[in-house]
mmCIF file of C-alpha atoms in Angstrom:
data_model
loop_
_atom_site.group_PDB
_atom_site.id
_atom_site.type_symbol
_atom_site.label_atom_id
_atom_site.label_comp_id
_atom_site.label_asym_id
_atom_site.label_seq_id
_atom_site.Cartn_x
_atom_site.Cartn_y
_atom_site.Cartn_z
ATOM 1 C CA MET A 1 -37.192 13.560 -6.305
ATOM 2 C CA LEU A 2 -33.293 13.898 -5.624
ATOM 3 C CA LYS A 3 -31.845 17.229 -6.558
ATOM 4 C CA LYS A 4 -28.210 16.685 -8.634
ATOM 5 C CA ARG A 5 -25.642 19.086 -8.529
ATOM 6 C CA LEU A 6 -22.764 20.154 -11.156
ATOM 7 C CA ILE A 7 -19.865 21.841 -9.194
ATOM 8 C CA PHE A 8 -17.109 23.656 -10.341
ATOM 9 C CA SER A 9 -13.752 23.930 -8.017
ATOM 10 C CA LEU A 10 -11.116 26.502 -8.445
ATOM 11 C CA LEU A 11 -7.566 25.119 -7.227
ATOM 12 C CA TYR A 12 -5.551 28.318 -5.846
ATOM 13 C CA ASN A 13 -1.607 28.074 -5.545
ATOM 14 C CA ASP A 14 0.217 31.030 -4.326
ATOM 15 C CA GLY A 15 -1.416 33.612 -6.566
ATOM 16 C CA TYR A 16 -2.343 31.140 -9.533
ATOM 17 C CA PHE A 17 -4.933 28.819 -10.467
ATOM 18 C CA CYS A 18 -3.837 25.505 -11.219
ATOM 19 C CA LEU A 19 -4.510 22.053 -12.893
ATOM 20 C CA SER A 20 -3.670 18.966 -10.900
ATOM 21 C CA ARG A 21 -2.857 15.706 -12.039
ATOM 22 C CA ASN A 22 -2.374 13.051 -9.154
ATOM 23 C CA PHE A 23 -2.140 15.956 -6.848
ATOM 24 C CA ARG A 24 0.746 17.662 -8.647
ATOM 25 C CA LEU A 25 -0.061 21.066 -9.362
ATOM 26 C CA GLN A 26 0.589 22.961 -12.851
ATOM 27 C CA LYS A 27 0.190 26.463 -12.858
ATOM 28 C CA ILE A 28 -2.583 28.021 -15.326
ATOM 29 C CA GLY A 29 -2.954 31.521 -15.083
ATOM 30 C CA ASP A 30 -3.881 34.474 -12.023
ATOM 31 C CA TYR A 31 -7.318 35.938 -11.390
ATOM 32 C CA LYS A 32 -6.934 38.230 -14.631
ATOM 33 C CA TRP A 33 -6.440 35.216 -16.722
ATOM 34 C CA LEU A 34 -9.563 33.629 -15.255
ATOM 35 C CA ILE A 35 -11.380 36.727 -16.305
ATOM 36 C CA ASP A 36 -9.908 37.406 -19.588
ATOM 37 C CA ASN A 37 -9.229 33.755 -20.996
ATOM 38 C CA TYR A 38 -11.861 31.707 -19.164
ATOM 39 C CA GLY A 39 -15.072 33.899 -19.454
ATOM 40 C CA PHE A 40 -15.395 32.904 -15.822
ATOM 41 C CA TYR A 41 -18.453 34.956 -14.726
ATOM 42 C CA ASN A 42 -20.331 33.735 -17.398
ATOM 43 C CA ILE A 43 -20.418 30.157 -16.231
ATOM 44 C CA TYR A 44 -22.298 30.700 -12.901
ATOM 45 C CA ASN A 45 -25.658 29.825 -14.428
ATOM 46 C CA ALA A 46 -24.135 26.530 -15.604
ATOM 47 C CA ILE A 47 -23.220 25.496 -12.249
ATOM 48 C CA ASP A 48 -24.926 24.471 -9.034
ATOM 49 C CA GLU A 49 -21.912 25.612 -6.841
ATOM 50 C CA LEU A 50 -18.368 26.978 -6.638
ATOM 51 C CA ILE A 51 -15.516 25.456 -4.847
ATOM 52 C CA ILE A 52 -12.605 27.441 -4.168
ATOM 53 C CA LEU A 53 -9.553 25.415 -2.437
ATOM 54 C CA ASN A 54 -6.248 27.037 -1.283
ATOM 55 C CA VAL A 55 -3.871 24.266 -2.265
ATOM 56 C CA SER A 56 -0.774 25.965 -1.880
ATOM 57 C CA ARG A 57 2.069 23.528 -0.793
ATOM 58 C CA ASP A 58 4.378 25.906 0.864
ATOM 59 C CA LYS A 59 3.149 28.160 3.634
ATOM 60 C CA LYS A 60 -0.116 29.658 2.727
ATOM 61 C CA ASN A 61 -0.297 33.636 2.221
ATOM 62 C CA THR A 62 -3.760 33.899 3.549
ATOM 63 C CA GLU A 63 -3.544 37.656 2.771
ATOM 64 C CA LYS A 64 -3.139 36.963 -1.032
ATOM 65 C CA PHE A 65 -5.675 34.382 -1.122
ATOM 66 C CA TYR A 66 -8.259 36.417 1.037
ATOM 67 C CA LYS A 67 -7.901 39.266 -1.798
ATOM 68 C CA VAL A 68 -8.552 36.709 -4.563
ATOM 69 C CA LEU A 69 -11.774 35.543 -2.602
ATOM 70 C CA GLU A 70 -13.186 39.242 -2.270
ATOM 71 C CA LEU A 71 -12.778 39.562 -5.854
ATOM 72 C CA ILE A 72 -14.627 36.170 -6.612
ATOM 73 C CA THR A 73 -17.416 36.299 -4.186
ATOM 74 C CA ALA A 74 -18.268 40.160 -4.822
ATOM 75 C CA ASN A 75 -19.292 38.844 -8.267
ATOM 76 C CA PHE A 76 -20.583 35.435 -8.051
ATOM 77 C CA TYR A 77 -24.161 34.567 -7.160
ATOM 78 C CA ILE A 78 -24.633 31.038 -6.177
ATOM 79 C CA PRO A 79 -23.243 28.783 -3.138
ATOM 80 C CA ILE A 80 -19.597 29.044 -2.912
ATOM 81 C CA SER A 81 -17.388 26.398 -0.478
ATOM 82 C CA ILE A 82 -14.179 27.506 0.494
ATOM 83 C CA GLY A 83 -11.289 25.333 2.156
ATOM 84 C CA GLY A 84 -7.645 24.865 2.404
ATOM 85 C CA GLY A 85 -5.376 24.844 5.512
ATOM 86 C CA ILE A 86 -8.344 25.343 8.129
ATOM 87 C CA LYS A 87 -6.823 24.811 11.465
ATOM 88 C CA ASN A 88 -9.112 27.161 13.753
ATOM 89 C CA ILE A 89 -12.355 28.843 14.059
ATOM 90 C CA LYS A 90 -10.785 32.038 13.092
ATOM 91 C CA GLN A 91 -9.964 30.927 9.666
ATOM 92 C CA VAL A 92 -13.635 29.533 9.465
ATOM 93 C CA ASP A 93 -14.906 32.886 10.701
ATOM 94 C CA ASP A 94 -12.940 34.585 8.008
ATOM 95 C CA TYR A 95 -14.098 32.434 5.085
ATOM 96 C CA PHE A 96 -17.490 32.975 6.025
ATOM 97 C CA ASN A 97 -17.076 36.683 6.347
ATOM 98 C CA LEU A 98 -15.553 36.566 3.192
ATOM 99 C CA GLY A 99 -18.543 34.986 1.426
ATOM 100 C CA ALA A 100 -18.508 31.103 1.964
ATOM 101 C CA ASP A 101 -21.748 29.480 2.172
ATOM 102 C CA LYS A 102 -19.820 26.274 3.274
ATOM 103 C CA ILE A 103 -16.317 25.658 4.028
ATOM 104 C CA ILE A 104 -14.301 22.133 3.624
ATOM 105 C CA ILE A 105 -12.317 20.500 5.986
ATOM 106 C CA ASN A 106 -9.585 17.772 5.106
ATOM 107 C CA SER A 107 -6.759 17.328 7.074
ATOM 108 C CA GLU A 108 -8.413 18.448 10.202
ATOM 109 C CA LEU A 109 -11.616 16.269 10.165
ATOM 110 C CA LYS A 110 -10.098 14.015 13.265
ATOM 111 C CA ASN A 111 -10.071 17.249 15.248
ATOM 112 C CA ILE A 112 -13.001 16.728 16.863
ATOM 113 C CA LYS A 113 -13.137 19.761 19.069
ATOM 114 C CA LEU A 114 -12.697 22.149 16.117
ATOM 115 C CA ILE A 115 -15.405 20.242 14.008
ATOM 116 C CA ASN A 116 -17.795 20.471 16.931
ATOM 117 C CA GLU A 117 -17.111 24.215 17.291
ATOM 118 C CA ILE A 118 -17.861 24.945 13.543
ATOM 119 C CA SER A 119 -20.971 22.822 13.719
ATOM 120 C CA SER A 120 -22.333 24.379 16.953
ATOM 121 C CA LYS A 121 -21.554 28.043 15.411
ATOM 122 C CA TYR A 122 -22.677 27.595 11.753
ATOM 123 C CA GLY A 123 -24.661 24.244 11.578
ATOM 124 C CA ALA A 124 -23.314 20.668 10.398
ATOM 125 C CA GLN A 125 -24.688 21.436 6.858
ATOM 126 C CA ALA A 126 -22.012 24.196 6.430
ATOM 127 C CA ILE A 127 -19.227 21.674 6.635
ATOM 128 C CA ILE A 128 -18.101 19.418 3.833
ATOM 129 C CA GLY A 129 -15.633 16.610 4.659
ATOM 130 C CA SER A 130 -13.080 16.200 2.027
ATOM 131 C CA ILE A 131 -11.753 12.668 1.501
ATOM 132 C CA ASP A 132 -8.597 11.815 -0.379
ATOM 133 C CA PHE A 133 -8.000 8.069 -1.248
ATOM 134 C CA SER A 134 -5.737 6.191 -3.587
ATOM 135 C CA LEU A 135 -5.840 2.400 -4.447
ATOM 136 C CA LEU A 136 -2.680 2.197 -6.349
ATOM 137 C CA LYS A 137 -0.298 1.540 -3.688
ATOM 138 C CA LYS A 138 -2.681 0.267 -0.976
ATOM 139 C CA LYS A 139 -6.222 0.959 -0.721
ATOM 140 C CA ALA A 140 -6.101 3.881 1.855
ATOM 141 C CA PHE A 141 -7.480 7.492 2.621
ATOM 142 C CA PHE A 142 -4.969 10.416 2.750
ATOM 143 C CA ILE A 143 -4.680 13.945 4.489
ATOM 144 C CA ASN A 144 -2.363 16.690 3.942
ATOM 145 C CA ASN A 145 -2.342 17.140 0.083
ATOM 146 C CA GLY A 146 -2.339 13.236 -0.244
ATOM 147 C CA LYS A 147 0.725 12.788 1.457
ATOM 148 C CA THR A 148 -0.307 11.413 5.187
ATOM 149 C CA GLU A 149 -2.041 8.169 5.425
ATOM 150 C CA VAL A 150 -4.934 7.888 8.022
ATOM 151 C CA GLU A 151 -6.582 4.932 9.589
ATOM 152 C CA SER A 152 -7.549 2.021 7.969
ATOM 153 C CA PHE A 153 -9.869 2.216 5.151
ATOM 154 C CA GLU A 154 -13.045 0.792 6.859
ATOM 155 C CA ASP A 155 -12.169 2.419 10.473
ATOM 156 C CA TYR A 156 -12.138 5.826 8.751
ATOM 157 C CA LYS A 157 -15.516 5.132 6.877
ATOM 158 C CA LYS A 158 -17.143 4.409 10.321
ATOM 159 C CA PHE A 159 -15.505 7.334 11.788
ATOM 160 C CA LEU A 160 -16.994 9.700 8.906
ATOM 161 C CA ASN A 161 -20.372 8.438 9.389
ATOM 162 C CA LYS A 162 -20.245 9.646 13.033
ATOM 163 C CA LEU A 163 -18.847 12.918 12.409
ATOM 164 C CA ASP A 164 -21.235 15.884 12.820
ATOM 165 C CA ILE A 165 -20.886 17.521 9.188
ATOM 166 C CA GLY A 166 -23.131 17.818 6.325
ATOM 167 C CA GLU A 167 -21.588 16.413 3.315
ATOM 168 C CA LEU A 168 -18.784 14.183 2.109
ATOM 169 C CA MET A 169 -16.486 14.845 -0.984
ATOM 170 C CA PHE A 170 -14.276 12.105 -2.283
ATOM 171 C CA ASN A 171 -11.519 12.561 -4.597
ATOM 172 C CA SER A 172 -9.574 10.153 -6.391
ATOM 173 C CA ILE A 173 -5.775 10.935 -6.190
ATOM 174 C CA ASP A 174 -5.012 8.057 -9.016
ATOM 175 C CA PHE A 175 -7.865 9.672 -11.197
ATOM 176 C CA ASP A 176 -7.178 13.027 -10.458
ATOM 177 C CA GLY A 177 -6.399 15.336 -13.655
ATOM 178 C CA THR A 178 -6.233 12.277 -16.032
ATOM 179 C CA GLY A 179 -9.466 13.382 -17.865
ATOM 180 C CA GLN A 180 -10.339 9.588 -18.188
ATOM 181 C CA GLY A 181 -13.460 9.608 -16.034
ATOM 182 C CA LEU A 182 -14.341 8.917 -12.369
ATOM 183 C CA ASP A 183 -13.724 6.092 -10.345
ATOM 184 C CA ILE A 184 -17.158 4.470 -10.482
ATOM 185 C CA ASN A 185 -16.265 1.057 -9.254
ATOM 186 C CA PHE A 186 -14.717 2.706 -6.240
ATOM 187 C CA TYR A 187 -17.604 4.808 -5.546
ATOM 188 C CA ASN A 188 -20.083 1.790 -6.164
ATOM 189 C CA LYS A 189 -18.471 -0.559 -3.678
ATOM 190 C CA ASN A 190 -17.709 2.018 -0.837
ATOM 191 C CA CYS A 191 -19.807 5.116 -0.849
ATOM 192 C CA LYS A 192 -23.379 3.695 -0.788
ATOM 193 C CA ASP A 193 -23.808 3.092 2.938
ATOM 194 C CA PHE A 194 -22.952 6.582 4.219
ATOM 195 C CA ASN A 195 -25.550 8.551 5.832
ATOM 196 C CA LYS A 196 -24.372 12.093 4.530
ATOM 197 C CA PRO A 197 -24.951 13.370 0.989
ATOM 198 C CA ILE A 198 -22.132 12.387 -1.240
ATOM 199 C CA LEU A 199 -20.179 14.608 -3.746
ATOM 200 C CA ILE A 200 -17.288 12.664 -6.359
ATOM 201 C CA SER A 201 -14.359 14.195 -8.064
ATOM 202 C CA GLY A 202 -11.286 13.072 -10.019
ATOM 203 C CA GLY A 203 -10.759 12.229 -13.680
ATOM 204 C CA VAL A 204 -13.447 14.402 -15.162
ATOM 205 C CA GLY A 205 -12.662 15.056 -18.550
ATOM 206 C CA LYS A 206 -16.006 15.633 -20.552
ATOM 207 C CA THR A 207 -19.516 15.702 -20.295
ATOM 208 C CA GLU A 208 -20.187 12.018 -20.159
ATOM 209 C CA HIS A 209 -18.130 11.646 -17.052
ATOM 210 C CA ILE A 210 -20.236 13.970 -15.259
ATOM 211 C CA TYR A 211 -23.049 12.240 -16.262
ATOM 212 C CA GLU A 212 -21.907 8.618 -15.420
ATOM 213 C CA GLY A 213 -21.248 10.354 -11.857
ATOM 214 C CA LEU A 214 -24.738 11.870 -11.406
ATOM 215 C CA LYS A 215 -26.617 8.915 -12.461
ATOM 216 C CA LEU A 216 -25.643 6.970 -9.180
ATOM 217 C CA ASP A 217 -28.292 7.133 -7.048
ATOM 218 C CA PHE A 218 -26.511 7.824 -3.962
ATOM 219 C CA VAL A 219 -24.195 10.510 -5.529
ATOM 220 C CA ASN A 220 -25.342 14.160 -4.978
ATOM 221 C CA GLY A 221 -22.893 16.100 -6.910
ATOM 222 C CA VAL A 222 -19.951 15.860 -9.420
ATOM 223 C CA VAL A 223 -16.994 18.076 -8.726
ATOM 224 C CA THR A 224 -14.566 19.063 -12.072
ATOM 225 C CA ALA A 225 -11.573 21.283 -11.703
ATOM 226 C CA ASN A 226 -10.699 20.727 -15.235
ATOM 227 C CA LEU A 227 -10.075 24.345 -16.401
ATOM 228 C CA LEU A 228 -8.758 23.431 -20.118
ATOM 229 C CA ASN A 229 -11.659 20.795 -20.897
ATOM 230 C CA PHE A 230 -14.216 23.070 -19.835
ATOM 231 C CA VAL A 231 -12.879 26.570 -20.932
ATOM 232 C CA LYS A 232 -15.441 29.453 -22.106
ATOM 233 C CA ASP A 233 -18.676 27.644 -22.740
ATOM 234 C CA GLY A 234 -17.655 24.265 -21.967
ATOM 235 C CA LEU A 235 -19.815 24.027 -18.475
ATOM 236 C CA ILE A 236 -22.600 25.677 -20.242
ATOM 237 C CA LYS A 237 -22.857 23.222 -23.029
ATOM 238 C CA SER A 238 -22.720 20.267 -20.493
ATOM 239 C CA ARG A 239 -25.483 21.347 -18.288
ATOM 240 C CA ILE A 240 -27.747 21.788 -21.296
ATOM 241 C CA ILE A 241 -26.660 18.142 -22.115
ATOM 242 C CA LEU A 242 -27.002 16.891 -18.624
ATOM 243 C CA GLN A 243 -30.465 18.342 -18.217
ATOM 244 C CA LYS A 244 -31.677 16.305 -21.040
ATOM 245 C CA LYS A 245 -30.028 13.168 -20.200
ATOM 246 C CA LEU A 246 -31.086 13.418 -16.364
ATOM 247 C CA GLU A 247 -34.480 14.535 -17.008
ATOM 248 C CA ASN A 248 -35.999 12.368 -14.508
ATOM 249 C CA ILE A 249 -33.539 13.970 -11.793
ATOM 250 C CA VAL A 250 -34.119 17.635 -10.361
ATOM 251 C CA MET A 251 -31.460 20.002 -11.313
ATOM 252 C CA ARG A 252 -31.340 23.652 -10.370
ATOM 253 C CA SER A 253 -33.147 25.359 -13.102
ATOM 254 C CA THR A 254 -31.037 27.871 -15.216
#
């Protein structure tokens, strides 16, 4: 029976955690805020995995980011995926040494040499390919924080299927941060024929949105980065509801 996952994502930007709206960032608070105001270490029983992404727009201060990662991974006991600005195997090694179980690649997915190097060293299952897409201006996939368009939609799908990675995470630029729900129509039309596990994100604002995503047969996990809608015990309550609604689908027991 298919195991479904509820995944929470932290977006880090130069010392602060952020909300994202159509890939535009809004600063919320630093690590201390996360602990004092979010009840952060109370939520790990409510989620299956944690994602931490360095989405800093300017030159990424890796030393500052690494210090935050050390604080989080030292006290978190579920699988953690880390990404943001990965361009070489040294950065990948650093993330695994800091406690990552998987790493997330976006802009360098076309770097076959790097992907093969990571896969050879850590296994394909340790790589999540992050795919940003937009349908507003034209149907396209993007990299570089949603700024740079990659090849045609259908060609990129074929390329991703051949890539030696473990999972694909699709992020809707149009729905990102709206809280109005996932782009279910897009996922139904475009994600059924992939040969890898699928994670979806962009638009989650309440428990019902997570449920709508998880009940899709081909979806393995729903990712939310909404710090304010799921503050304090929001994710814990969501998980209880989801376990009742998805009683025929295996979720990690708490």
